[in-house]
CSV table of C-alpha atoms in Angstrom, one decimal:
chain,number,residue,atom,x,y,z
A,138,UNK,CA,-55.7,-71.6,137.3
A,139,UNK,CA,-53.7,-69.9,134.5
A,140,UNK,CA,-50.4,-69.9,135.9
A,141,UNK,CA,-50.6,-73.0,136.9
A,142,UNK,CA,-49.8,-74.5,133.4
A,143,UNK,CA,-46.6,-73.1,133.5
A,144,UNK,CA,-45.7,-74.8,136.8
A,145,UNK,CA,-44.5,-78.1,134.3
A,146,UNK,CA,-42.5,-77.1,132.0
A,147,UNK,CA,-40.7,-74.5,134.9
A,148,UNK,CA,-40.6,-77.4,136.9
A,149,UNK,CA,-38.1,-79.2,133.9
A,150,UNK,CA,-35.7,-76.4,133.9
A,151,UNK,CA,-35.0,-76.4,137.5
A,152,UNK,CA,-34.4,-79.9,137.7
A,153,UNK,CA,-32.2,-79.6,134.9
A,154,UNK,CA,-30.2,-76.6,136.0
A,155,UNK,CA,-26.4,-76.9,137.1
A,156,UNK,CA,-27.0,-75.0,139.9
A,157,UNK,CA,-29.4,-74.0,142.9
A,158,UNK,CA,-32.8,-71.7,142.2
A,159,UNK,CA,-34.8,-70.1,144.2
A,160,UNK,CA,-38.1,-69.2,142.7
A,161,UNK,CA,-41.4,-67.0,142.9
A,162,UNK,CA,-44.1,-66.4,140.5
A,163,UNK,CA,-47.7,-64.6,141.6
A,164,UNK,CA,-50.3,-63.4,139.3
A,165,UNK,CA,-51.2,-60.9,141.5
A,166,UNK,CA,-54.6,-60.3,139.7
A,167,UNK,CA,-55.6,-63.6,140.2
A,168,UNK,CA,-53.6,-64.8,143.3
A,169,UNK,CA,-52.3,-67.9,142.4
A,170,UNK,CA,-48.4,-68.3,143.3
A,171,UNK,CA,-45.6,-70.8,142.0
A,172,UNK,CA,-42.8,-71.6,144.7
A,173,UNK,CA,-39.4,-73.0,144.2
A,174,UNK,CA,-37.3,-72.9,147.1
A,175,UNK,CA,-39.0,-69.7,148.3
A,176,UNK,CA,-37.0,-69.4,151.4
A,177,UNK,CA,-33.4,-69.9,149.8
A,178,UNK,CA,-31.3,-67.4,151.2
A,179,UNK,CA,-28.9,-66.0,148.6
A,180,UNK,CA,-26.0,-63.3,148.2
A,181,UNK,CA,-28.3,-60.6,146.7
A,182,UNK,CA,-25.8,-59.0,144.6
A,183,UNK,CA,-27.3,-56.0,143.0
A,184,UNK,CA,-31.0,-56.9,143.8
A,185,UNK,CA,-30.1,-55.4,147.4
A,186,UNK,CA,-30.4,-51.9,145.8
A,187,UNK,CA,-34.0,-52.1,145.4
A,188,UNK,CA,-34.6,-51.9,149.1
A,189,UNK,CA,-31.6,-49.0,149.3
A,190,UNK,CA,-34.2,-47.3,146.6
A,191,UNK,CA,-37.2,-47.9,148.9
A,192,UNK,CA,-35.6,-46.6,152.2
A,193,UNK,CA,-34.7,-43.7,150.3
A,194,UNK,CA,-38.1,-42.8,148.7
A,195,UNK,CA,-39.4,-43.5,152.5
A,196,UNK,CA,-37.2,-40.7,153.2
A,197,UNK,CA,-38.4,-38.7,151.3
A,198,UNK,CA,-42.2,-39.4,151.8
A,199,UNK,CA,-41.1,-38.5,155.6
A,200,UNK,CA,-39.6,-35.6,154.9
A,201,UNK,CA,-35.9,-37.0,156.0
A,202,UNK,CA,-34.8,-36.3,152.2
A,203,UNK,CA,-35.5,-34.7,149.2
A,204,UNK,CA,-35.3,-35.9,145.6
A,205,UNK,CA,-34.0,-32.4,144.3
A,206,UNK,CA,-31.6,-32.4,146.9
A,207,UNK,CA,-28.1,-32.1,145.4
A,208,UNK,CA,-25.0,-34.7,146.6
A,209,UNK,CA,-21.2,-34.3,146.2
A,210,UNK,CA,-20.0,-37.4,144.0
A,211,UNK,CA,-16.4,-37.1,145.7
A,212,UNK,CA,-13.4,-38.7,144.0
A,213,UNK,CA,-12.9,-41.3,147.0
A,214,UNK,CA,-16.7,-42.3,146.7
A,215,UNK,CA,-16.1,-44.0,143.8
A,216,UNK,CA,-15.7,-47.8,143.6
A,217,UNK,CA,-15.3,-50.1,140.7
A,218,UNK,CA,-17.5,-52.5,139.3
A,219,UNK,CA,-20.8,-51.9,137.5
A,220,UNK,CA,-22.0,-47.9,136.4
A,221,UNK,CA,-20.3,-45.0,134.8
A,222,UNK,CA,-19.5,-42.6,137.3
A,223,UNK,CA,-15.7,-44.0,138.3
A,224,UNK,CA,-14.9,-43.2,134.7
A,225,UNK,CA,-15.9,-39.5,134.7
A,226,UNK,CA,-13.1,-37.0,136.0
A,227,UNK,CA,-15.5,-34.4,137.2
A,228,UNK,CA,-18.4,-35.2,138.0
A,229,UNK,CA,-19.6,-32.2,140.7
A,230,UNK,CA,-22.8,-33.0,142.4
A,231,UNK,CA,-25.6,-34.6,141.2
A,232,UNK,CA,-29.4,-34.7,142.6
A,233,UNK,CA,-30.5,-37.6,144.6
A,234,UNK,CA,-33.2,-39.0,142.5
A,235,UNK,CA,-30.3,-39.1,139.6
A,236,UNK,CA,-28.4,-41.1,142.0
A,237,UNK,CA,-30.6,-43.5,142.9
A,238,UNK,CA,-31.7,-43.7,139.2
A,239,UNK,CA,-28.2,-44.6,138.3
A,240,UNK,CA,-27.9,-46.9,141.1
A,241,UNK,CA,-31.1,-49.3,139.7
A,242,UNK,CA,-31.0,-48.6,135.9
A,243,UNK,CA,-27.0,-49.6,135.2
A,244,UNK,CA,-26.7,-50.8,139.0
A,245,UNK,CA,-23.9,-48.0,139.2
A,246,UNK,CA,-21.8,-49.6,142.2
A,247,UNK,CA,-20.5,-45.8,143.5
A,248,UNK,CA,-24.4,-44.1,143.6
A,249,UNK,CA,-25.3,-47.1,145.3
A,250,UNK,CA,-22.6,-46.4,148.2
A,251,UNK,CA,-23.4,-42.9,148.0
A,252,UNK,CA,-27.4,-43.5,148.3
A,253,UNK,CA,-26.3,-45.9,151.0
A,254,UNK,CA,-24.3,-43.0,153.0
A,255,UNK,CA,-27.2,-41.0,152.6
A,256,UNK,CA,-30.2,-43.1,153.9
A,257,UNK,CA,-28.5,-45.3,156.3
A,258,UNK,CA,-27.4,-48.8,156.5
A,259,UNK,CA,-29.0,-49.5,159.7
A,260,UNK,CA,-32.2,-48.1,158.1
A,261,UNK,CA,-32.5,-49.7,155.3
A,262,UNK,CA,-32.1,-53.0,157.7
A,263,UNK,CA,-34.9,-51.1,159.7
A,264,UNK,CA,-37.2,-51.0,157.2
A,265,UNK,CA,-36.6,-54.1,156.0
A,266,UNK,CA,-37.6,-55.8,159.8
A,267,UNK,CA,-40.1,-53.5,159.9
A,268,UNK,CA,-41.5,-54.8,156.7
A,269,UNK,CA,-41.3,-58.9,158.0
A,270,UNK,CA,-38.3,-58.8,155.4
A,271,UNK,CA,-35.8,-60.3,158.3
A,272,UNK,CA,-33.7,-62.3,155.8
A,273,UNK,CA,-32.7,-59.7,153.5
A,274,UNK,CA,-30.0,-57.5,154.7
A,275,UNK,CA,-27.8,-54.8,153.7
A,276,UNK,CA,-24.6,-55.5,155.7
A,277,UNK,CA,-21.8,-53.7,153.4
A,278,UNK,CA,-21.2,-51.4,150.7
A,279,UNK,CA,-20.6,-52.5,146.8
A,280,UNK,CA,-17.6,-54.1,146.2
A,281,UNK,CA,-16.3,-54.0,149.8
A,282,UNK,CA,-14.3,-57.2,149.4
A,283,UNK,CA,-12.8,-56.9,152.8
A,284,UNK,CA,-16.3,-56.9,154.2
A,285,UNK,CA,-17.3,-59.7,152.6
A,286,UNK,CA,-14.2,-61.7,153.4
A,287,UNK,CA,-15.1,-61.0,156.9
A,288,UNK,CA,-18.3,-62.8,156.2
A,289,UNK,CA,-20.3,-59.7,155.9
A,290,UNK,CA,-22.7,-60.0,152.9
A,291,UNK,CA,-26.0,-58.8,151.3
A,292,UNK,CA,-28.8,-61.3,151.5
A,293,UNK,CA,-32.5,-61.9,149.8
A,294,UNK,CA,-34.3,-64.8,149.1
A,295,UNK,CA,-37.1,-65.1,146.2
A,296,UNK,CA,-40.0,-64.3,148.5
A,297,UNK,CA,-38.8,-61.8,150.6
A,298,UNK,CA,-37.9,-59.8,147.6
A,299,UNK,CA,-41.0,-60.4,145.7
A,300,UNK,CA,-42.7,-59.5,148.7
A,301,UNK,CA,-40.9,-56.2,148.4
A,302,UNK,CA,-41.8,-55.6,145.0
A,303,UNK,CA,-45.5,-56.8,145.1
A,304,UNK,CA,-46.2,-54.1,147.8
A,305,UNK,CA,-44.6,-51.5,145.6
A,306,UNK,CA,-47.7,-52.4,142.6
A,307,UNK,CA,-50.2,-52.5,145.1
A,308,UNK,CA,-49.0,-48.6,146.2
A,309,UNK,CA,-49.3,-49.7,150.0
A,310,UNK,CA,-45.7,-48.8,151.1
A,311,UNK,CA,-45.1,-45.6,150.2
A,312,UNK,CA,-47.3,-43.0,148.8
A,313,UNK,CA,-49.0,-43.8,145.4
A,314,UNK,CA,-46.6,-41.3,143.4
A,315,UNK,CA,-43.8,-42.4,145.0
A,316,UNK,CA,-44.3,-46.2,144.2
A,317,UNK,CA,-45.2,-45.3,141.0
A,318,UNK,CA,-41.9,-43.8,140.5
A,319,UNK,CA,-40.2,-46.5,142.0
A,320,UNK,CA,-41.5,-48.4,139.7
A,321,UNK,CA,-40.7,-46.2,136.7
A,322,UNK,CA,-36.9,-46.3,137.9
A,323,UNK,CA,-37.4,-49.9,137.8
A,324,UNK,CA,-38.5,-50.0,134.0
A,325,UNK,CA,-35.7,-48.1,132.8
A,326,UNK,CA,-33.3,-51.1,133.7
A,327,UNK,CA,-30.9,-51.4,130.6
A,328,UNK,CA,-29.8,-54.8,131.3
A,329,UNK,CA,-32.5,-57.0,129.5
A,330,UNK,CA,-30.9,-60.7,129.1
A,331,UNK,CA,-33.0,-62.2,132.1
A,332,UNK,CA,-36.9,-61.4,132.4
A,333,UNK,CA,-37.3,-59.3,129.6
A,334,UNK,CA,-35.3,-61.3,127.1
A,335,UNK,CA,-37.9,-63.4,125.8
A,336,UNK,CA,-40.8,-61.4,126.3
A,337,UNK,CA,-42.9,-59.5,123.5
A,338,UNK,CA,-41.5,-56.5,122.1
A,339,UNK,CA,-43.1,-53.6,124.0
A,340,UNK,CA,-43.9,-55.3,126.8
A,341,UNK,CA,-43.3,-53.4,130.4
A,342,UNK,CA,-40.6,-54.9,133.1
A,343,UNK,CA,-39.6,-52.9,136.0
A,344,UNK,CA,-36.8,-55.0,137.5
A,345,UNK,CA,-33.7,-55.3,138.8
A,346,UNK,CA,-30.6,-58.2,137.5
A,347,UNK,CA,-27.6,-58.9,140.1
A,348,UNK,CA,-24.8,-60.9,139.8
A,349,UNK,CA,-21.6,-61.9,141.1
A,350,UNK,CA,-18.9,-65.3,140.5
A,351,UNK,CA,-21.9,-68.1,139.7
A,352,UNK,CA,-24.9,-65.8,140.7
A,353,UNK,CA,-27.1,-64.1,138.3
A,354,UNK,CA,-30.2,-62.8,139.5
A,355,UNK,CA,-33.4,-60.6,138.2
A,356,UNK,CA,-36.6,-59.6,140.3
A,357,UNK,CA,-39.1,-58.0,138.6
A,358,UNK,CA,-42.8,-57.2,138.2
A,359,UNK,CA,-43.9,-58.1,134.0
A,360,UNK,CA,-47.0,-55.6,133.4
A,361,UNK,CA,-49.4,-57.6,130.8
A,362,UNK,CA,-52.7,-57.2,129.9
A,363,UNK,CA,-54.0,-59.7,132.1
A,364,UNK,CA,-53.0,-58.0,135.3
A,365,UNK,CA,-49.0,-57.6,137.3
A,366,UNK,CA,-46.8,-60.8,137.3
A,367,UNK,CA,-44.1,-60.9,140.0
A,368,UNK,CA,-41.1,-62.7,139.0
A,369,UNK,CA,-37.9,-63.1,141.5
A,370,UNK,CA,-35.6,-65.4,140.2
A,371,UNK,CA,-32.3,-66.3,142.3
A,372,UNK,CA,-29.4,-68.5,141.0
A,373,UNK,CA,-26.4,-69.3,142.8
A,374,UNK,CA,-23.4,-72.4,142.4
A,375,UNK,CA,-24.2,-72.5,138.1
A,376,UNK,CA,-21.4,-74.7,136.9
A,377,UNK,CA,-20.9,-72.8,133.9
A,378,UNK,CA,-22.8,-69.0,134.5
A,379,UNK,CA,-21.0,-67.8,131.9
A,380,UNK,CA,-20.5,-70.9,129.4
A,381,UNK,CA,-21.6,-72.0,126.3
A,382,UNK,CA,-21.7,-68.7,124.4
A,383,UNK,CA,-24.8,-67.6,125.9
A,384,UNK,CA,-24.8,-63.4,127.5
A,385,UNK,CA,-25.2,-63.9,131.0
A,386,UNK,CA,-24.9,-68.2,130.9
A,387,UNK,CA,-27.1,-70.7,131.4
A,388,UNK,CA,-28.9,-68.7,134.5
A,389,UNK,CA,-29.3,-65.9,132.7
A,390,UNK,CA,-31.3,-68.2,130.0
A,391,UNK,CA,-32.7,-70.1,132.9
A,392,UNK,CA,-34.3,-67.2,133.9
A,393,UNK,CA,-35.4,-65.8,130.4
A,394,UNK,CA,-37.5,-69.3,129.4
A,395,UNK,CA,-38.9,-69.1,132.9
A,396,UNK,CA,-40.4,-65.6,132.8
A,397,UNK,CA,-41.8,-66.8,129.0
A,398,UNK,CA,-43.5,-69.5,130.1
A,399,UNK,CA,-45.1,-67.7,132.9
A,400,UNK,CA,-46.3,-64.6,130.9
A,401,UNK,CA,-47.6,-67.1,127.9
A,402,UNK,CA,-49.6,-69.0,130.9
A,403,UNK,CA,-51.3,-65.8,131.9
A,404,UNK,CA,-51.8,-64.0,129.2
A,405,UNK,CA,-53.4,-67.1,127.2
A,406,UNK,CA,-55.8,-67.6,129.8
Protein backbone atom coordinates (compact mmCIF):
# COMPACT_ATOMS: atom_id res chain seq x y z
CA UNK A 1 0.00 0.00 0.00
CA UNK A 2 1.44 3.44 -0.97
CA UNK A 3 1.84 4.90 2.34
CA UNK A 4 3.24 2.23 3.56
CA UNK A 5 6.77 2.98 2.07
CA UNK A 6 7.02 5.87 4.05
CA UNK A 7 6.48 3.98 7.33
CA UNK A 8 10.64 3.27 7.21
CA UNK A 9 12.25 6.08 6.77
CA UNK A 10 9.39 7.85 9.38
CA UNK A 11 10.17 5.15 11.49
CA UNK A 12 14.16 6.51 11.61
CA UNK A 13 13.33 9.88 12.57
CA UNK A 14 11.32 8.98 15.54
CA UNK A 15 13.78 6.80 16.96
CA UNK A 16 16.20 9.36 16.43
CA UNK A 17 14.33 12.26 17.88
CA UNK A 18 15.32 13.99 21.37
CA UNK A 19 12.07 13.94 22.43
CA UNK A 20 8.57 12.14 22.58
CA UNK A 21 6.11 11.91 19.28
CA UNK A 22 2.98 11.13 18.87
CA UNK A 23 1.96 10.30 15.28
CA UNK A 24 -0.95 9.80 12.61
CA UNK A 25 -0.88 9.52 8.99
CA UNK A 26 -4.20 8.24 6.83
CA UNK A 27 -4.61 8.40 3.23
CA UNK A 28 -8.00 8.79 3.52
CA UNK A 29 -8.66 7.83 -0.22
CA UNK A 30 -7.08 4.70 0.18
CA UNK A 31 -7.49 3.91 4.00
CA UNK A 32 -4.34 2.84 5.00
CA UNK A 33 -3.08 4.60 8.36
CA UNK A 34 0.50 4.92 9.98
CA UNK A 35 0.45 5.08 13.96
CA UNK A 36 3.03 6.28 16.30
CA UNK A 37 2.00 6.54 19.71
CA UNK A 38 -1.59 7.36 18.60
CA UNK A 39 -2.88 7.60 22.07
CA UNK A 40 -0.16 9.99 23.55
CA UNK A 41 -1.86 12.52 25.37
CA UNK A 42 -0.20 15.95 25.02
CA UNK A 43 -0.54 19.73 26.08
CA UNK A 44 -2.38 20.79 22.85
CA UNK A 45 -1.05 24.27 22.75
CA UNK A 46 -2.70 26.08 19.90
CA UNK A 47 -4.06 22.86 18.16
CA UNK A 48 -6.97 23.13 20.85
CA UNK A 49 -8.43 26.05 18.79
CA UNK A 50 -9.49 23.85 16.04
CA UNK A 51 -12.16 22.31 18.08
CA UNK A 52 -13.06 26.13 19.60
CA UNK A 53 -13.52 26.71 15.62
CA UNK A 54 -15.75 23.61 15.20
CA UNK A 55 -18.07 24.30 18.28
CA UNK A 56 -18.44 27.65 16.95
CA UNK A 57 -19.37 26.83 13.27
CA UNK A 58 -21.83 24.10 15.17
CA UNK A 59 -23.25 27.16 16.56
CA UNK A 60 -23.89 28.56 13.91
CA UNK A 61 -25.20 25.63 11.80
CA UNK A 62 -27.78 25.44 14.92
CA UNK A 63 -28.69 28.67 14.82
CA UNK A 64 -27.00 29.56 18.46
CA UNK A 65 -24.60 32.07 16.52
CA UNK A 66 -24.05 33.90 13.58
CA UNK A 67 -20.88 34.51 11.47
CA UNK A 68 -21.90 38.24 10.74
CA UNK A 69 -22.62 38.79 14.18
CA UNK A 70 -20.44 41.59 15.52
CA UNK A 71 -18.26 41.21 19.08
CA UNK A 72 -16.75 43.92 21.25
CA UNK A 73 -12.78 43.23 21.40
CA UNK A 74 -12.71 44.97 24.95
CA UNK A 75 -9.32 46.26 26.28
CA UNK A 76 -9.31 43.61 29.22
CA UNK A 77 -9.90 40.75 26.60
CA UNK A 78 -6.70 41.00 25.50
CA UNK A 79 -3.94 38.59 26.51
CA UNK A 80 -0.38 38.28 25.37
CA UNK A 81 1.19 35.74 23.38
CA UNK A 82 0.59 34.89 19.71
CA UNK A 83 -1.79 37.45 17.22
CA UNK A 84 -2.12 41.12 16.65
CA UNK A 85 -4.92 42.35 18.31
CA UNK A 86 -3.13 43.27 21.97
CA UNK A 87 -1.10 45.66 19.86
CA UNK A 88 -3.95 47.64 18.37
CA UNK A 89 -5.29 50.66 20.59
CA UNK A 90 -8.68 50.59 19.13
CA UNK A 91 -9.86 47.98 17.92
CA UNK A 92 -14.04 48.45 18.18
CA UNK A 93 -15.82 45.24 17.29
CA UNK A 94 -15.13 42.88 14.96
CA UNK A 95 -17.48 39.99 13.27
CA UNK A 96 -17.21 36.54 14.58
CA UNK A 97 -16.06 34.75 11.52
CA UNK A 98 -12.99 37.50 11.63
CA UNK A 99 -12.48 36.31 15.02
CA UNK A 100 -12.30 32.93 14.71
CA UNK A 101 -10.20 33.52 11.49
CA UNK A 102 -7.68 35.31 13.48
CA UNK A 103 -7.84 32.82 16.08
CA UNK A 104 -6.55 29.70 13.46
CA UNK A 105 -4.64 31.74 10.79
CA UNK A 106 -1.94 33.66 13.38
CA UNK A 107 -3.41 31.59 16.38
CA UNK A 108 -4.32 35.14 17.85
CA UNK A 109 -4.25 34.17 21.65
CA UNK A 110 -7.10 37.19 22.58
CA UNK A 111 -9.84 36.00 19.58
CA UNK A 112 -9.28 32.66 20.85
CA UNK A 113 -10.46 33.81 24.50
CA UNK A 114 -13.07 35.84 23.03
CA UNK A 115 -14.42 32.86 20.63
CA UNK A 116 -14.05 30.92 23.74
CA UNK A 117 -16.49 33.41 25.86
CA UNK A 118 -18.74 33.17 23.07
CA UNK A 119 -19.31 29.40 22.42
CA UNK A 120 -18.73 27.96 25.70
CA UNK A 121 -16.03 26.16 27.43
CA UNK A 122 -18.22 23.52 28.64
CA UNK A 123 -19.41 23.10 24.98
CA UNK A 124 -16.68 22.89 23.28
CA UNK A 125 -15.80 19.84 25.95
CA UNK A 126 -19.53 18.78 24.90
CA UNK A 127 -18.93 18.41 21.63
CA UNK A 128 -15.86 16.94 21.95
CA UNK A 129 -17.53 13.82 24.21
CA UNK A 130 -20.11 13.85 22.01
CA UNK A 131 -17.77 13.27 19.23
CA UNK A 132 -15.81 10.00 21.18
CA UNK A 133 -13.03 12.88 21.39
CA UNK A 134 -12.82 12.22 25.44
CA UNK A 135 -9.11 13.00 25.73
CA UNK A 136 -8.99 16.28 24.27
CA UNK A 137 -10.16 19.01 26.43
CA UNK A 138 -10.42 22.61 26.59
CA UNK A 139 -9.91 23.34 30.34
CA UNK A 140 -8.61 27.18 30.35
CA UNK A 141 -8.17 30.15 28.34
CA UNK A 142 -4.73 31.12 26.36
CA UNK A 143 -2.12 32.08 28.41
CA UNK A 144 -3.91 31.55 31.74
CA UNK A 145 -0.77 30.68 33.62
CA UNK A 146 -2.46 30.48 36.86
CA UNK A 147 -4.79 27.91 35.40
CA UNK A 148 -2.24 25.89 34.29
CA UNK A 149 -0.23 26.06 37.47
CA UNK A 150 -3.29 24.68 39.03
CA UNK A 151 -2.88 21.73 36.74
CA UNK A 152 -5.58 22.87 34.44
CA UNK A 153 -4.39 22.38 30.81
CA UNK A 154 -5.53 21.78 27.10
CA UNK A 155 -5.15 18.22 25.93
CA UNK A 156 -5.11 16.17 22.33
CA UNK A 157 -3.49 13.32 21.28
CA UNK A 158 -2.50 12.52 17.43
CA UNK A 159 -5.64 10.49 16.81
CA UNK A 160 -8.20 12.22 18.48
CA UNK A 161 -7.27 15.32 16.61
CA UNK A 162 -6.88 13.66 13.32
CA UNK A 163 -10.06 12.16 13.96
CA UNK A 164 -11.35 15.72 14.19
CA UNK A 165 -9.99 16.83 11.18
CA UNK A 166 -10.75 13.75 8.96
CA UNK A 167 -14.49 14.31 9.69
CA UNK A 168 -14.23 17.90 8.62
CA UNK A 169 -12.97 16.49 4.67
CA UNK A 170 -15.46 13.96 4.74
CA UNK A 171 -18.24 17.05 5.34
CA UNK A 172 -20.06 14.75 8.02
CA UNK A 173 -19.97 17.08 11.06
CA UNK A 174 -21.27 20.04 10.15
CA UNK A 175 -22.96 21.05 7.05
CA UNK A 176 -21.00 20.74 3.68
CA UNK A 177 -20.46 24.68 3.47
CA UNK A 178 -19.57 25.05 6.72
CA UNK A 179 -16.74 22.28 6.68
CA UNK A 180 -15.66 23.59 3.75
CA UNK A 181 -15.07 26.82 5.31
CA UNK A 182 -13.51 25.42 8.11
CA UNK A 183 -11.33 24.13 6.12
CA UNK A 184 -10.61 27.30 4.10
CA UNK A 185 -9.80 28.99 7.55
CA UNK A 186 -7.55 26.24 8.00
CA UNK A 187 -5.49 26.87 4.64
CA UNK A 188 -4.94 30.35 5.30
CA UNK A 189 -2.53 29.35 8.25
CA UNK A 190 0.58 31.73 7.94
CA UNK A 191 2.85 29.76 9.94
CA UNK A 192 4.42 27.23 7.33
CA UNK A 193 7.79 25.70 9.05
CA UNK A 194 6.02 22.22 9.99
CA UNK A 195 3.72 20.40 7.29
CA UNK A 196 3.97 22.67 4.61
CA UNK A 197 7.70 23.36 4.77
CA UNK A 198 8.88 20.79 2.50
CA UNK A 199 6.04 20.25 0.41
CA UNK A 200 5.72 21.38 -3.40
CA UNK A 201 5.17 24.85 -4.07
CA UNK A 202 1.36 25.26 -4.52
CA UNK A 203 0.47 22.56 -2.79
CA UNK A 204 -2.81 22.92 -0.36
CA UNK A 205 -2.49 22.50 3.69
CA UNK A 206 -5.25 23.49 5.88
CA UNK A 207 -3.64 23.08 9.33
CA UNK A 208 -3.06 24.32 12.46
CA UNK A 209 0.91 24.56 14.39
CA UNK A 210 0.93 24.92 18.36
CA UNK A 211 3.57 25.29 20.56
CA UNK A 212 4.72 25.98 23.97
CA UNK A 213 8.39 25.43 26.21
CA UNK A 214 9.61 21.94 24.22
CA UNK A 215 6.23 21.40 22.29
CA UNK A 216 5.72 22.18 18.70
CA UNK A 217 2.92 20.76 17.09
CA UNK A 218 1.03 20.89 13.49
CA UNK A 219 -2.32 18.94 12.43
CA UNK A 220 -3.34 19.12 9.22
CA UNK A 221 -4.99 17.64 6.21
CA UNK A 222 -2.22 17.90 2.83
CA UNK A 223 -4.73 18.03 -0.39
CA UNK A 224 -2.72 16.11 -3.36
CA UNK A 225 -3.70 14.77 -6.32
CA UNK A 226 -3.98 11.35 -5.16
CA UNK A 227 -6.72 12.02 -2.61
CA UNK A 228 -6.65 13.94 1.38
CA UNK A 229 -3.61 13.02 3.64
CA UNK A 230 -4.25 13.62 7.35
CA UNK A 231 -1.16 14.49 9.21
CA UNK A 232 -1.25 15.17 13.20
CA UNK A 233 2.02 15.43 14.47
CA UNK A 234 2.66 16.05 18.38
CA UNK A 235 6.03 16.68 19.96
CA UNK A 236 6.71 17.23 23.53
CA UNK A 237 10.17 17.01 25.96
CA UNK A 238 12.61 18.07 22.51
CA UNK A 239 15.95 18.60 24.19
CA UNK A 240 16.78 21.39 22.02
CA UNK A 241 13.11 22.62 20.25
CA UNK A 242 14.64 25.55 19.45
CA UNK A 243 18.53 24.63 18.79
CA UNK A 244 20.78 24.35 16.15
CA UNK A 245 19.76 27.30 14.01
CA UNK A 246 16.85 25.64 12.62
CA UNK A 247 13.06 28.07 12.79
CA UNK A 248 11.01 26.14 15.02
CA UNK A 249 14.02 23.34 16.13
CA UNK A 250 14.53 20.08 15.54
CA UNK A 251 10.52 19.25 15.91
CA UNK A 252 9.63 21.61 13.76
CA UNK A 253 12.04 19.86 11.07
CA UNK A 254 10.91 16.59 12.59
CA UNK A 255 7.70 17.28 11.46
CA UNK A 256 8.59 18.91 7.99
CA UNK A 257 10.69 15.53 6.60
CA UNK A 258 7.83 13.54 8.04
CA UNK A 259 4.97 15.16 6.12
CA UNK A 260 7.56 14.89 2.82
CA UNK A 261 7.95 11.49 3.02
CA UNK A 262 4.36 10.77 3.40
CA UNK A 263 3.07 12.96 0.50
CA UNK A 264 6.10 11.56 -1.88
CA UNK A 265 4.72 7.96 -0.78
CA UNK A 266 1.26 8.76 -2.00
CA UNK A 267 1.51 10.73 -4.62
CA UNK A 268 4.21 8.35 -6.36
CA UNK A 269 1.94 5.57 -6.13
Amino acid sequence: MALDAAREPIEALIRGAPGTVGLVIKDLRRGVTLEWAPHERFPAASVIKIPVLVEALRQVADGSLRLDERVTVRAEDKVGGFGILKDLESVGELSLRDLLTLMIVISDNTAANICIDRVGMARVNAGLAALGLRQTVLQRKMMDTAARERGLDNFTTPAEIAHLLERLVRRDILTADLCDLGLDILRRQQVRDRIPLLLPPGTSVAHKTGELAGIRHDVGVVFTDAGPLVVAALTKDFATPLGRGLIGGEAAALIAQVSRYAYDAVVAA
